[in-house]
Amino acid sequence: MAEKLPIKTVMTILVENRRETAEKVQKILTAWGCLIKTRLGLHDGVLDNCSEAGLIVLELVGSPEQHRELCDKLNKLPGVKADYMELSFDEE
């Protein structure tokens, strides 16, 4: 019998106006930190030339209900767009 491979959940978060929004996004991510296995933050620019938009990529653990609730909380913030997907090799 073949070993069942786990389902992986990846969430992406697009943040506009990072200087105004980043603190609110960070508070939500901290509150839900036990769901976050991996986090990667990307934005263009360095030093005095930082962009106002950023992208955060998360690998999540936990239940689909928890993922949906986290996504909903992030999407309530102005200038934030979050979405997630589940990936698996299983044919279900």
Coordinates of C-alpha atoms in Angstrom, one line a residue:
M1 CA 0.0 0.0 0.0
A2 CA 1.4 3.4 -1.0
E3 CA 2.0 6.0 1.6
K4 CA -0.5 8.9 1.4
L5 CA 1.3 12.2 0.8
P6 CA 0.1 15.1 2.9
I7 CA -1.9 18.0 1.5
K8 CA 0.1 21.3 1.5
T9 CA -1.6 24.6 2.0
V10 CA 0.0 27.8 0.6
M11 CA -1.4 31.3 1.2
T12 CA -0.3 34.4 -0.6
I13 CA -0.9 37.9 0.8
L14 CA -0.6 41.0 -1.4
V15 CA -0.1 44.1 0.7
E16 CA -0.5 47.7 -0.7
N17 CA 0.7 50.7 1.3
R18 CA 3.1 48.6 3.4
R19 CA 4.0 51.5 5.7
E20 CA 0.4 51.9 6.7
T21 CA -0.8 48.3 6.6
A22 CA 2.2 46.1 7.6
E23 CA 1.7 46.5 11.4
K24 CA -2.0 45.4 11.1
V25 CA -1.0 42.4 8.9
Q26 CA 1.8 41.5 11.4
K27 CA -0.6 41.5 14.3
I28 CA -2.9 39.1 12.6
L29 CA -0.1 36.8 11.5
T30 CA 1.3 36.8 15.1
A31 CA -2.1 35.9 16.5
W32 CA -2.3 33.0 14.0
G33 CA 1.4 32.1 14.3
C34 CA 0.9 28.5 15.3
L35 CA -0.6 27.8 11.8
I36 CA 2.4 29.2 10.0
K37 CA 5.1 26.7 9.2
T38 CA 7.0 28.8 6.6
R39 CA 6.9 32.5 5.8
L40 CA 8.5 34.4 3.0
G41 CA 8.2 38.2 2.5
L42 CA 9.0 39.9 -0.7
H43 CA 9.1 43.6 -1.8
D44 CA 11.0 45.6 -4.4
G45 CA 13.7 48.0 -3.4
V46 CA 16.2 48.6 -0.7
L47 CA 17.1 51.4 1.7
D48 CA 15.5 54.7 0.5
N49 CA 13.9 53.1 -2.5
C50 CA 11.4 50.6 -0.9
S51 CA 8.2 49.8 -2.8
E52 CA 4.9 50.4 -1.2
A53 CA 3.6 46.9 -2.2
G54 CA 4.7 43.6 -0.8
L55 CA 4.0 39.9 -1.1
I56 CA 3.9 37.4 1.7
V57 CA 3.9 33.6 1.0
L58 CA 2.9 31.2 3.8
E59 CA 3.0 27.5 4.2
L60 CA 0.2 26.6 6.6
V61 CA -0.7 23.8 8.9
G62 CA -4.0 23.2 10.7
S63 CA -7.5 22.7 9.4
P64 CA -9.2 24.1 6.3
E65 CA -11.6 26.0 8.6
Q66 CA -8.6 27.8 10.3
H67 CA -7.1 28.7 6.9
R68 CA -10.4 30.2 5.7
E69 CA -10.7 32.2 8.9
L70 CA -7.2 33.6 8.7
C71 CA -7.8 34.5 5.0
D72 CA -11.1 36.2 5.9
K73 CA -9.4 38.3 8.7
L74 CA -6.6 39.4 6.3
N75 CA -9.1 40.3 3.5
K76 CA -11.0 42.6 5.9
L77 CA -8.0 44.9 6.0
P78 CA -8.0 47.7 3.4
G79 CA -5.2 47.3 0.9
V80 CA -4.8 43.6 1.6
K81 CA -5.7 40.7 -0.7
A82 CA -5.2 37.1 0.6
D83 CA -5.9 33.8 -1.0
Y84 CA -4.9 30.2 -0.5
M85 CA -4.8 26.8 -2.2
E86 CA -4.3 23.2 -1.2
L87 CA -1.8 21.1 -3.2
S88 CA -1.6 17.3 -3.2
F89 CA -0.4 14.5 -5.4
D90 CA -3.4 12.4 -4.3
E91 CA -6.1 11.8 -6.9
E92 CA -9.3 12.5 -4.9

